[in-house]
Amino acid sequence: MTQVRSRRERPAKPALSRPGIVTAAVALMRAEGLERVTMRRLADQLDTGPASLYVYVRDTADLHAAVLEEMLGQVDLAPAHGGGDWRERLTAVLRSYLGVLFEHPGLARSALVARPTGPNALALIESLLVILEDGDVPGPRAAWAVDLLLHFATATAAEQSTRTNDPAMGQQDEDMAVALRSASPAAYPRISALQDELLAGPGADRLAWGFAVLIDGIVHTGRPPAT
Amino acid sequence: MTQVRSRRERPAKPALSRPGIVTAAVALMRAEGLERVTMRRLADQLDTGPASLYVYVRDTADLHAAVLEEMLGQVDLAPAHGGGDWRERLTAVLRSYLGVLFEHPGLARSALVARPTGPNALALIESLLVILEDGDVPGPRAAWAVDLLLHFATATAAEQSTRTNDPAMGQQDEDMAVALRSASPAAYPRISALQDELLAGPGADRLAWGFAVLIDGIVHTGRPPAT
DNA sequence: ACCTGAACACCGTTCAAGT
DNA sequence: ACCTGAACACCGTTCAAGT
């Protein structure tokens, strides 16, 4: 009797599974941020103990990588197959990737170390290769270029999203501004002279310039043959 | 009497100070790695409680940034003022910076978020500006280029050093290799075709190519005027 | 002003024991 | 095979109280 009752009051606890765990982890991240997606908190959410998760998940890094792979499904890959300037299409996809990371600080930081390898990650890589092909970048060079471009986007997201979203980190921007502005012209003449330029520019401009530099460099710089 | 004795047996506990704390933190990092440089462990080392450190250090991020600033003193800036090809001198300084980060995994990861602003950090920036000036890169563009170059080097170190030094992370390289090799040719034709190229190449070659791409791009890509 | 003990609110991971 | 309670070995940070 009591058993039936408790079954009615809340649905039978669903069996644990890796997809179920990852889905719950994504939900938890949306609600509280990736930092709060801990084994213990996630287990609470799933009505079990933390030890149970280790049947499906190697460790916390593995869990976070799985969350990232899931989120990569949201990257807009449509520009890969559209027409128009290939450089613009390339930056469009990268910007979309960046946007996903940017929304969830911590995700970018984990992306730097835990690279996802699921279908969404592969689709992103494939799309970038498609666009580089349209730009007549030779295959082997394109292979390395994909790495470089994702590397740059990920690092930018890791840096910016931490700074923007973490309240305490705004302080560090301030620290840097003060340090640059008060740099002694005798010891650091160029910093002194360029202080405004070093600090200047909205993030968007700097990002656009970064993409332009990379694409231009990729187009002009040959790769050594494989060994 | 007992007091005199105990004073002889170990020297009087030195007063706490920020420099003293940072020195101890660096020593602890050399011995056990940055992950183990925690407030509690560091306090133990200094014969006090963790609460005492908060008089001199804002939080853990601040502490780690101070450690990094200290380590930047080891970057070899000599190439900035030598003769020879400016591109080679630029990569020499960046390689030295990278070497410092590479020696201590975790340092690079913290460098991405906690940027040091002390004299060693400024000296590094100034040196890069000196070299870019030799390469006739216009000042405002050089200001942004410094950011881009350090950004790239830091991200590379964060990625590589974690992978190389963390035993469990080698697994992830393997995961990626398996994923790329087993990618369906139908769904991911280009990944399939380029799988060897995507995985190929020693880290050193890819790094050298990355620097070449960036420098080439910097030389050729104009910066929008400041707003 | 500086320092501290103690507490609060957490972590990841393992392992023996159960089903 | 899967799941779990309990334990081990840690964390950062705050705060009232002392000197």
CSV table of C-alpha atoms (C1' of nucleotides) in Angstrom, one decimal:
chain,number,residue,atom,x,y,z
A,1,MET,CA,0.0,0.0,0.0
A,2,THR,CA,2.5,2.6,1.0
A,3,GLN,CA,4.6,1.4,-1.9
A,4,VAL,CA,1.8,2.0,-4.4
A,5,ARG,CA,1.2,5.4,-2.8
A,6,SER,CA,4.7,6.5,-3.1
A,7,ARG,CA,4.8,5.4,-6.7
A,8,ARG,CA,1.9,7.6,-7.4
A,9,GLU,CA,3.2,10.6,-5.6
A,10,ARG,CA,6.4,10.7,-7.7
A,11,PRO,CA,7.0,8.8,-10.8
A,12,ALA,CA,9.3,5.7,-10.4
A,13,LYS,CA,12.9,6.8,-10.3
A,14,PRO,CA,14.1,6.4,-13.8
A,15,ALA,CA,17.0,4.0,-14.2
A,16,LEU,CA,20.4,5.7,-14.5
A,17,SER,CA,22.1,5.9,-17.9
A,18,ARG,CA,24.8,8.0,-19.4
A,19,PRO,CA,22.5,10.0,-21.6
A,20,GLY,CA,20.1,10.6,-18.7
A,21,ILE,CA,23.0,11.8,-16.5
A,22,VAL,CA,24.3,14.1,-19.2
A,23,THR,CA,20.8,15.6,-19.8
A,24,ALA,CA,20.5,16.3,-16.1
A,25,ALA,CA,23.9,17.8,-16.1
A,26,VAL,CA,23.0,20.1,-18.9
A,27,ALA,CA,19.9,21.2,-17.1
A,28,LEU,CA,21.8,21.8,-13.9
A,29,MET,CA,24.4,23.9,-15.9
A,30,ARG,CA,21.7,26.0,-17.4
A,31,ALA,CA,20.2,26.6,-14.0
A,32,GLU,CA,23.3,27.2,-11.9
A,33,GLY,CA,26.4,27.3,-14.1
A,34,LEU,CA,29.0,24.6,-14.8
A,35,GLU,CA,30.9,25.2,-11.6
A,36,ARG,CA,27.9,23.9,-9.7
A,37,VAL,CA,27.7,20.7,-11.9
A,38,THR,CA,29.5,18.6,-9.3
A,39,MET,CA,29.2,14.9,-8.8
A,40,ARG,CA,27.4,15.4,-5.5
A,41,ARG,CA,24.9,18.0,-6.7
A,42,LEU,CA,24.1,16.0,-9.8
A,43,ALA,CA,23.6,12.9,-7.8
A,44,ASP,CA,21.2,14.8,-5.5
A,45,GLN,CA,19.3,15.9,-8.6
A,46,LEU,CA,19.0,12.3,-9.8
A,47,ASP,CA,18.0,11.1,-6.4
A,48,THR,CA,21.0,9.0,-5.8
A,49,GLY,CA,24.4,9.1,-4.2
A,50,PRO,CA,27.5,10.4,-6.0
A,51,ALA,CA,29.1,6.9,-6.1
A,52,SER,CA,26.4,5.7,-8.4
A,53,LEU,CA,27.5,8.1,-11.2
A,54,TYR,CA,30.9,6.5,-11.5
A,55,VAL,CA,29.3,3.6,-13.3
A,56,TYR,CA,28.6,5.8,-16.3
A,57,VAL,CA,31.1,8.6,-16.0
A,58,ARG,CA,34.9,8.3,-15.7
A,59,ASP,CA,35.4,11.4,-13.6
A,60,THR,CA,34.3,15.1,-13.5
A,61,ALA,CA,36.4,16.0,-16.5
A,62,ASP,CA,34.6,13.3,-18.5
A,63,LEU,CA,31.3,14.6,-17.4
A,64,HIS,CA,32.1,18.2,-18.4
A,65,ALA,CA,33.3,17.1,-21.7
A,66,ALA,CA,30.0,15.3,-22.3
A,67,VAL,CA,28.1,18.4,-21.4
A,68,LEU,CA,30.2,20.4,-23.9
A,69,GLU,CA,29.6,17.9,-26.6
A,70,GLU,CA,25.9,18.2,-26.0
A,71,MET,CA,26.0,22.0,-26.2
A,72,LEU,CA,27.9,21.9,-29.5
A,73,GLY,CA,24.7,20.7,-31.0
A,74,GLN,CA,23.6,24.3,-30.7
A,75,VAL,CA,26.3,25.7,-33.0
A,76,ASP,CA,24.8,27.0,-36.2
A,77,LEU,CA,26.5,25.1,-39.0
A,78,ALA,CA,24.3,26.4,-41.8
A,79,PRO,CA,26.8,28.9,-43.1
A,80,ALA,CA,29.0,26.0,-44.1
A,81,HIS,CA,26.7,25.1,-47.0
A,82,GLY,CA,25.4,28.6,-48.0
A,83,GLY,CA,26.9,30.8,-50.6
A,84,GLY,CA,28.9,34.0,-50.2
A,85,ASP,CA,32.3,34.9,-49.1
A,86,TRP,CA,34.0,32.0,-47.5
A,87,ARG,CA,35.8,34.1,-45.0
A,88,GLU,CA,32.6,35.5,-43.7
A,89,ARG,CA,31.0,32.1,-43.5
A,90,LEU,CA,34.0,30.8,-41.6
A,91,THR,CA,33.8,33.6,-39.0
A,92,ALA,CA,30.0,33.1,-38.8
A,93,VAL,CA,30.4,29.5,-37.7
A,94,LEU,CA,33.2,30.4,-35.3
A,95,ARG,CA,31.1,33.2,-33.9
A,96,SER,CA,28.3,30.8,-33.3
A,97,TYR,CA,30.6,28.4,-31.6
A,98,LEU,CA,31.9,31.2,-29.5
A,99,GLY,CA,28.4,32.3,-28.6
A,100,VAL,CA,27.6,28.9,-27.2
A,101,LEU,CA,30.7,28.9,-25.0
A,102,PHE,CA,30.2,32.5,-24.0
A,103,GLU,CA,26.8,31.8,-22.6
A,104,HIS,CA,28.1,29.4,-20.1
A,105,PRO,CA,31.4,30.5,-18.4
A,106,GLY,CA,33.3,27.5,-17.3
A,107,LEU,CA,32.3,25.6,-20.4
A,108,ALA,CA,35.0,27.4,-22.3
A,109,ARG,CA,37.6,26.7,-19.7
A,110,SER,CA,36.7,23.1,-19.7
A,111,ALA,CA,36.7,23.0,-23.5
A,112,LEU,CA,40.4,24.0,-23.4
A,113,VAL,CA,41.4,20.8,-21.7
A,114,ALA,CA,38.5,18.3,-22.3
A,115,ARG,CA,37.9,18.1,-26.0
A,116,PRO,CA,34.7,16.5,-26.9
A,117,THR,CA,34.8,13.8,-29.6
A,118,GLY,CA,31.1,13.1,-30.2
A,119,PRO,CA,29.1,13.7,-33.4
A,120,ASN,CA,28.5,17.3,-32.7
A,121,ALA,CA,32.2,18.0,-32.3
A,122,LEU,CA,32.9,16.1,-35.5
A,123,ALA,CA,30.1,18.0,-37.4
A,124,LEU,CA,31.7,21.3,-36.3
A,125,ILE,CA,35.1,20.2,-37.6
A,126,GLU,CA,33.7,18.9,-40.8
A,127,SER,CA,31.9,22.2,-41.4
A,128,LEU,CA,35.1,24.2,-41.0
A,129,LEU,CA,36.8,21.9,-43.4
A,130,VAL,CA,34.0,22.4,-45.9
A,131,ILE,CA,34.4,26.2,-45.8
A,132,LEU,CA,38.2,26.1,-46.0
A,133,GLU,CA,37.9,23.9,-49.0
A,134,ASP,CA,35.7,26.6,-50.6
A,135,GLY,CA,38.6,29.0,-49.8
A,136,ASP,CA,41.0,26.7,-51.7
A,137,VAL,CA,43.1,26.1,-48.6
A,138,PRO,CA,44.9,22.8,-49.3
A,139,GLY,CA,43.6,19.9,-47.3
A,140,PRO,CA,46.6,19.2,-45.0
A,141,ARG,CA,46.9,22.9,-44.2
A,142,ALA,CA,43.1,23.1,-43.5
A,143,ALA,CA,43.5,20.2,-41.1
A,144,TRP,CA,45.9,22.2,-39.0
A,145,ALA,CA,43.9,25.4,-39.5
A,146,VAL,CA,40.8,23.9,-38.0
A,147,ASP,CA,42.8,23.2,-34.8
A,148,LEU,CA,44.2,26.7,-34.8
A,149,LEU,CA,40.8,28.4,-35.3
A,150,LEU,CA,39.0,26.4,-32.7
A,151,HIS,CA,41.9,26.9,-30.3
A,152,PHE,CA,41.7,30.6,-30.8
A,153,ALA,CA,38.0,30.8,-30.4
A,154,THR,CA,38.0,28.6,-27.3
A,155,ALA,CA,40.8,30.5,-25.6
A,156,THR,CA,39.0,33.8,-26.3
A,157,ALA,CA,35.8,32.5,-24.8
A,158,ALA,CA,37.6,31.2,-21.8
A,159,GLU,CA,39.2,34.5,-21.2
A,160,GLN,CA,36.3,36.8,-21.9
A,161,SER,CA,33.5,34.8,-20.4
A,162,THR,CA,35.3,34.4,-17.1
A,163,ARG,CA,36.0,38.1,-17.0
A,164,THR,CA,32.5,39.2,-18.0
A,165,ASN,CA,30.4,36.9,-15.9
A,166,ASP,CA,32.5,36.6,-12.8
A,167,PRO,CA,31.8,39.6,-10.6
A,168,ALA,CA,35.2,39.4,-8.8
A,169,MET,CA,37.1,39.2,-12.0
A,170,GLY,CA,36.2,42.7,-13.2
A,171,GLN,CA,38.7,43.8,-10.6
A,172,GLN,CA,41.4,42.2,-12.6
A,173,ASP,CA,40.6,44.3,-15.7
A,174,GLU,CA,40.8,47.3,-13.5
A,175,ASP,CA,44.2,46.1,-12.1
A,176,MET,CA,45.5,45.8,-15.6
A,177,ALA,CA,44.3,49.2,-16.7
A,178,VAL,CA,45.9,50.8,-13.6
A,179,ALA,CA,49.2,48.9,-14.2
A,180,LEU,CA,49.4,50.0,-17.8
A,181,ARG,CA,48.5,53.6,-17.1
A,182,SER,CA,50.9,53.9,-14.3
A,183,ALA,CA,53.8,52.2,-16.1
A,184,SER,CA,56.9,54.2,-15.8
A,185,PRO,CA,57.8,55.9,-19.2
A,186,ALA,CA,61.5,55.3,-18.4
A,187,ALA,CA,61.2,51.6,-17.8
A,188,TYR,CA,58.5,50.8,-20.3
A,189,PRO,CA,58.5,53.6,-22.9
A,190,ARG,CA,56.4,51.7,-25.5
A,191,ILE,CA,53.7,50.6,-23.0
A,192,SER,CA,53.6,54.2,-21.8
A,193,ALA,CA,53.2,55.5,-25.4
A,194,LEU,CA,50.7,52.9,-26.4
A,195,GLN,CA,48.7,52.7,-23.2
A,196,ASP,CA,45.5,53.8,-24.8
A,197,GLU,CA,45.9,51.4,-27.7
A,198,LEU,CA,46.6,48.5,-25.5
A,199,LEU,CA,43.4,49.1,-23.6
A,200,ALA,CA,41.3,50.4,-26.5
A,201,GLY,CA,38.8,48.7,-28.6
A,202,PRO,CA,35.6,46.9,-27.9
A,203,GLY,CA,35.9,43.1,-27.6
A,204,ALA,CA,34.0,42.6,-30.8
A,205,ASP,CA,36.5,44.7,-32.8
A,206,ARG,CA,39.5,42.8,-31.4
A,207,LEU,CA,37.8,39.5,-32.0
A,208,ALA,CA,37.1,40.4,-35.7
A,209,TRP,CA,40.7,41.5,-36.1
A,210,GLY,CA,41.9,38.3,-34.6
A,211,PHE,CA,39.8,36.2,-37.0
A,212,ALA,CA,41.1,38.4,-39.9
A,213,VAL,CA,44.7,37.9,-38.8
A,214,LEU,CA,44.3,34.1,-38.6
A,215,ILE,CA,42.5,33.7,-41.9
A,216,ASP,CA,45.0,35.9,-43.7
A,217,GLY,CA,47.9,34.0,-42.1
A,218,ILE,CA,46.3,30.6,-43.0
A,219,VAL,CA,45.9,31.6,-46.6
A,220,HIS,CA,49.5,32.8,-46.9
A,221,THR,CA,51.4,30.3,-44.7
A,222,GLY,CA,52.4,27.0,-46.1
A,223,ARG,CA,52.5,23.9,-43.8
A,224,PRO,CA,55.6,21.7,-43.6
A,225,PRO,CA,54.9,18.3,-45.2
A,226,ALA,CA,53.9,15.5,-42.7
A,227,THR,CA,56.8,13.5,-41.3
B,1,MET,CA,63.6,29.1,29.8
B,2,THR,CA,61.5,27.0,27.6
B,3,GLN,CA,60.8,30.0,25.5
B,4,VAL,CA,64.5,30.7,25.0
B,5,ARG,CA,65.0,27.1,24.1
B,6,SER,CA,62.2,26.9,21.6
B,7,ARG,CA,63.5,30.1,20.0
B,8,ARG,CA,66.9,28.4,19.6
B,9,GLU,CA,65.5,25.2,18.2
B,10,ARG,CA,63.8,26.8,15.3
B,11,PRO,CA,64.2,30.4,14.3
B,12,ALA,CA,61.5,32.9,15.3
B,13,LYS,CA,58.6,32.4,13.0
B,14,PRO,CA,59.0,35.2,10.4
B,15,ALA,CA,56.3,37.8,10.3
B,16,LEU,CA,53.8,37.2,7.5
B,17,SER,CA,54.1,39.5,4.4
B,18,ARG,CA,52.8,39.3,0.9
B,19,PRO,CA,56.3,38.7,-0.6
B,20,GLY,CA,57.0,36.0,1.9
B,21,ILE,CA,53.7,34.3,1.2
B,22,VAL,CA,54.3,34.5,-2.6
B,23,THR,CA,57.8,33.0,-2.2
B,24,ALA,CA,56.5,30.2,-0.1
B,25,ALA,CA,53.8,29.6,-2.7
B,26,VAL,CA,56.3,29.4,-5.5
B,27,ALA,CA,58.4,26.9,-3.5
B,28,LEU,CA,55.3,24.9,-2.9
B,29,MET,CA,54.4,24.9,-6.6
B,30,ARG,CA,57.9,23.7,-7.6
B,31,ALA,CA,57.6,20.9,-5.1
B,32,GLU,CA,54.0,19.8,-5.7
B,33,GLY,CA,52.5,21.6,-8.6
B,34,LEU,CA,50.1,24.6,-8.6
B,35,GLU,CA,47.0,22.5,-7.9
B,36,ARG,CA,48.5,21.8,-4.4
B,37,VAL,CA,49.1,25.5,-3.7
B,38,THR,CA,45.9,25.8,-1.7
B,39,MET,CA,45.3,28.3,1.1
B,40,ARG,CA,45.3,25.6,3.7
B,41,ARG,CA,48.5,23.8,2.5
B,42,LEU,CA,50.3,27.1,2.1
B,43,ALA,CA,49.2,28.2,5.6
B,44,ASP,CA,50.6,24.9,7.0
B,45,GLN,CA,53.9,25.6,5.3
B,46,LEU,CA,54.0,29.0,6.9
B,47,ASP,CA,53.1,27.6,10.3
B,48,THR,CA,49.8,29.4,10.6
B,49,GLY,CA,46.1,29.0,9.8
B,50,PRO,CA,44.5,29.7,6.4
B,51,ALA,CA,42.5,32.7,7.7
B,52,SER,CA,45.8,34.5,8.3
B,53,LEU,CA,46.6,34.6,4.7
B,54,TYR,CA,43.6,36.7,3.8
B,55,VAL,CA,45.2,39.7,5.3
B,56,TYR,CA,47.7,39.7,2.4
B,57,VAL,CA,45.9,37.9,-0.4
B,58,ARG,CA,42.5,38.6,-1.8
B,59,ASP,CA,41.6,35.0,-2.7
B,60,THR,CA,43.1,32.0,-4.4
B,61,ALA,CA,43.0,33.5,-7.9
B,62,ASP,CA,44.9,36.5,-6.6
B,63,LEU,CA,47.5,34.2,-5.1
B,64,HIS,CA,47.9,32.2,-8.3
B,65,ALA,CA,48.3,35.4,-10.3
B,66,ALA,CA,51.0,36.5,-8.0
B,67,VAL,CA,52.8,33.2,-8.5
B,68,LEU,CA,52.6,33.6,-12.2
B,69,GLU,CA,54.0,37.2,-12.1
B,70,GLU,CA,56.9,35.8,-10.1
B,71,MET,CA,57.5,33.1,-12.6
B,72,LEU,CA,57.5,35.6,-15.5
B,73,GLY,CA,60.8,36.8,-14.2
B,74,GLN,CA,62.3,33.7,-15.7
B,75,VAL,CA,61.3,34.5,-19.3
B,76,ASP,CA,64.3,35.3,-21.4
B,77,LEU,CA,63.8,38.7,-22.8
B,78,ALA,CA,67.3,39.1,-24.2
B,79,PRO,CA,66.3,38.4,-27.9
B,80,ALA,CA,64.3,41.7,-27.8
B,81,HIS,CA,67.5,43.7,-27.9
B,82,GLY,CA,69.7,41.5,-30.0
B,83,GLY,CA,70.1,41.6,-33.7
B,84,GLY,CA,68.8,39.3,-36.4
B,85,ASP,CA,65.5,38.5,-37.9
B,86,TRP,CA,62.7,40.1,-35.9
B,87,ARG,CA,60.3,37.2,-36.5
B,88,GLU,CA,62.8,34.8,-35.1
B,89,ARG,CA,63.4,37.0,-32.1
B,90,LEU,CA,59.7,37.3,-31.5
B,91,THR,CA,59.1,33.6,-31.5
B,92,ALA,CA,62.2,33.1,-29.3
B,93,VAL,CA,60.6,35.3,-26.6
B,94,LEU,CA,57.3,33.7,-27.0
B,95,ARG,CA,58.9,30.2,-26.8
B,96,SER,CA,60.6,31.2,-23.6
B,97,TYR,CA,57.3,32.4,-22.1
B,98,LEU,CA,55.7,29.2,-23.2
B,99,GLY,CA,58.5,27.1,-21.7
B,100,VAL,CA,57.9,28.7,-18.3
B,101,LEU,CA,54.2,27.9,-18.5
B,102,PHE,CA,54.9,24.5,-19.8
B,103,GLU,CA,57.0,23.5,-16.8
B,104,HIS,CA,54.2,24.0,-14.5
B,105,PRO,CA,50.8,22.7,-15.7
B,106,GLY,CA,48.1,24.6,-14.0
B,107,LEU,CA,50.1,27.8,-14.3
B,108,ALA,CA,49.0,28.2,-17.9
B,109,ARG,CA,45.4,27.5,-17.0
B,110,SER,CA,45.4,30.2,-14.4
B,111,ALA,CA,47.2,32.6,-16.7
B,112,LEU,CA,44.2,32.5,-19.0
B,113,VAL,CA,42.0,34.0,-16.4
B,114,ALA,CA,44.2,35.7,-13.9
B,115,ARG,CA,46.5,38.1,-15.8
B,116,PRO,CA,49.4,39.3,-13.8
B,117,THR,CA,50.1,43.0,-13.9
B,118,GLY,CA,53.5,43.3,-12.1
B,119,PRO,CA,56.8,44.4,-13.4
B,120,ASN,CA,57.7,41.1,-15.0
B,121,ALA,CA,54.5,41.0,-17.0
B,122,LEU,CA,55.1,44.6,-18.1
B,123,ALA,CA,58.6,43.8,-19.1
B,124,LEU,CA,57.4,40.9,-21.3
B,125,ILE,CA,54.8,43.2,-23.0
B,126,GLU,CA,57.4,45.9,-23.5
B,127,SER,CA,59.8,43.4,-25.1
B,128,LEU,CA,57.3,42.2,-27.5
B,129,LEU,CA,56.5,45.8,-28.5
B,130,VAL,CA,60.2,46.5,-29.0
B,131,ILE,CA,60.5,43.5,-31.4
B,132,LEU,CA,57.3,44.4,-33.3
B,133,GLU,CA,58.6,47.9,-33.7
B,134,ASP,CA,61.7,46.4,-35.4
B,135,GLY,CA,59.4,44.7,-37.7
B,136,ASP,CA,57.8,48.0,-38.6
B,137,VAL,CA,54.4,47.0,-37.3
B,138,PRO,CA,52.5,50.2,-36.6
B,139,GLY,CA,52.1,51.0,-32.9
B,140,PRO,CA,48.4,50.6,-32.5
B,141,ARG,CA,48.4,47.3,-34.4
B,142,ALA,CA,51.3,46.1,-32.3
B,143,ALA,CA,49.3,46.9,-29.2
B,144,TRP,CA,46.7,44.4,-30.3
B,145,ALA,CA,49.2,42.0,-31.7
B,146,VAL,CA,50.8,41.6,-28.3
B,147,ASP,CA,47.5,40.5,-26.8
B,148,LEU,CA,46.9,38.1,-29.6
B,149,LEU,CA,50.4,36.5,-29.4
B,150,LEU,CA,50.3,36.1,-25.7
B,151,HIS,CA,46.8,34.8,-25.9
B,152,PHE,CA,47.8,32.1,-28.4
B,153,ALA,CA,50.9,31.1,-26.4
B,154,THR,CA,49.0,30.9,-23.2
B,155,ALA,CA,46.2,28.9,-24.6
B,156,THR,CA,48.6,26.5,-26.3
B,157,ALA,CA,50.4,26.0,-23.0
B,158,ALA,CA,47.2,25.4,-21.1
B,159,GLU,CA,46.1,22.8,-23.6
B,160,GLN,CA,49.4,21.0,-24.1
B,161,SER,CA,50.7,21.1,-20.5
B,162,THR,CA,47.5,19.6,-19.1
B,163,ARG,CA,47.6,16.9,-21.7
B,164,THR,CA,51.2,16.1,-21.3
B,165,ASN,CA,51.6,16.2,-17.6
B,166,ASP,CA,48.3,14.8,-16.4
B,167,PRO,CA,48.3,11.0,-16.6
B,168,ALA,CA,44.6,10.7,-17.0
B,169,MET,CA,44.5,13.2,-19.8
B,170,GLY,CA,46.5,11.1,-22.3
B,171,GLN,CA,43.3,9.1,-22.5
B,172,GLN,CA,41.5,12.1,-24.2
B,173,ASP,CA,44.1,12.2,-26.9
B,174,GLU,CA,43.4,8.6,-27.6
B,175,ASP,CA,39.7,9.3,-27.6
B,176,MET,CA,40.1,12.0,-30.2
B,177,ALA,CA,42.3,9.7,-32.4
B,178,VAL,CA,39.7,6.9,-32.2
B,179,ALA,CA,36.8,9.3,-33.0
B,180,LEU,CA,38.6,10.8,-36.0
B,181,ARG,CA,39.7,7.5,-37.3
B,182,SER,CA,36.3,5.9,-37.0
B,183,ALA,CA,34.4,8.9,-38.4
B,184,SER,CA,31.9,7.7,-41.0
B,185,PRO,CA,33.1,8.7,-44.5
B,186,ALA,CA,29.5,9.3,-45.4
B,187,ALA,CA,28.7,11.7,-42.6
B,188,TYR,CA,32.1,13.3,-42.4
B,189,PRO,CA,33.9,12.9,-45.7
B,190,ARG,CA,36.5,15.5,-45.1
B,191,ILE,CA,37.5,14.3,-41.7
B,192,SER,CA,37.7,10.8,-43.1
B,193,ALA,CA,39.9,11.9,-45.9
B,194,LEU,CA,42.2,14.1,-43.7
B,195,GLN,CA,42.3,11.9,-40.6
B,196,ASP,CA,46.0,11.5,-40.8
B,197,GLU,CA,46.6,15.2,-41.4
B,198,LEU,CA,44.4,16.1,-38.5
B,199,LEU,CA,46.3,14.0,-36.1
B,200,ALA,CA,49.7,14.4,-37.7
B,201,GLY,CA,52.7,16.4,-36.8
B,202,PRO,CA,54.7,16.8,-33.7
B,203,GLY,CA,53.5,19.6,-31.4
B,204,ALA,CA,56.7,21.6,-32.2
B,205,ASP,CA,55.8,21.8,-35.9
B,206,ARG,CA,52.3,22.8,-35.3
B,207,LEU,CA,53.4,25.4,-32.8
B,208,ALA,CA,55.9,26.8,-35.3
B,209,TRP,CA,53.3,27.0,-37.9
B,210,GLY,CA,50.9,28.7,-35.6
B,211,PHE,CA,53.5,31.4,-34.8
B,212,ALA,CA,54.2,31.8,-38.5
B,213,VAL,CA,50.5,32.2,-39.3
B,214,LEU,CA,50.0,34.8,-36.6
B,215,ILE,CA,53.0,36.8,-37.5
B,216,ASP,CA,52.2,36.7,-41.2
B,217,GLY,CA,48.6,37.7,-40.4
B,218,ILE,CA,49.7,40.6,-38.2
B,219,VAL,CA,52.0,41.9,-40.8
B,220,HIS,CA,49.3,41.9,-43.5
B,221,THR,CA,46.1,42.8,-41.5
B,222,GLY,CA,45.3,46.4,-40.7
B,223,ARG,CA,43.6,47.3,-37.6
B,224,PRO,CA,40.5,49.5,-37.5
B,225,PRO,CA,41.1,52.9,-36.0
B,226,ALA,CA,40.3,53.3,-32.3
B,227,THR,CA,36.8,54.5,-31.5
C,1,DA,C1',46.3,46.2,12.5
C,2,DC,C1',47.3,41.8,12.5
C,3,DC,C1',46.4,37.1,13.6
C,4,DT,C1',43.7,32.9,14.8
C,5,DG,C1',40.4,28.9,16.1
C,6,DA,C1',36.6,27.3,14.8
C,7,DA,C1',33.0,26.8,12.0
C,8,DC,C1',30.2,26.6,7.7
C,9,DA,C1',29.5,24.8,3.5
C,10,DC,C1',31.2,22.4,0.4
C,11,DC,C1',34.3,19.0,-2.9
C,12,DG,C1',36.1,14.1,-5.7
C,13,DT,C1',36.7,9.4,-5.4
C,14,DT,C1',37.0,4.7,-3.4
C,15,DC,C1',35.4,0.6,-1.6
C,16,DA,C1',33.1,-3.0,0.9
C,17,DA,C1',28.7,-4.5,1.0
C,18,DG,C1',24.5,-5.3,-0.8
C,19,DT,C1',20.9,-6.6,-4.7
D,1,DA,C1',26.2,-5.7,-13.4
D,2,DC,C1',24.6,-2.2,-11.1
D,3,DC,C1',23.9,0.6,-7.0
D,4,DT,C1',24.8,2.5,-2.5
D,5,DG,C1',26.3,4.1,2.4
D,6,DA,C1',29.9,5.5,4.5
D,7,DA,C1',34.2,7.0,4.8
D,8,DC,C1',38.7,9.3,3.5
D,9,DA,C1',41.0,13.1,2.4
D,10,DC,C1',40.6,17.2,1.2
D,11,DC,C1',38.8,22.4,-0.3
D,12,DG,C1',37.7,28.2,0.2
D,13,DT,C1',36.2,31.7,3.0
D,14,DT,C1',34.2,34.1,7.0
D,15,DC,C1',33.9,35.8,11.5
D,16,DA,C1',34.0,36.6,16.3
D,17,DA,C1',37.5,36.8,19.5
D,18,DG,C1',41.9,37.8,20.9
D,19,DT,C1',46.6,40.5,21.0
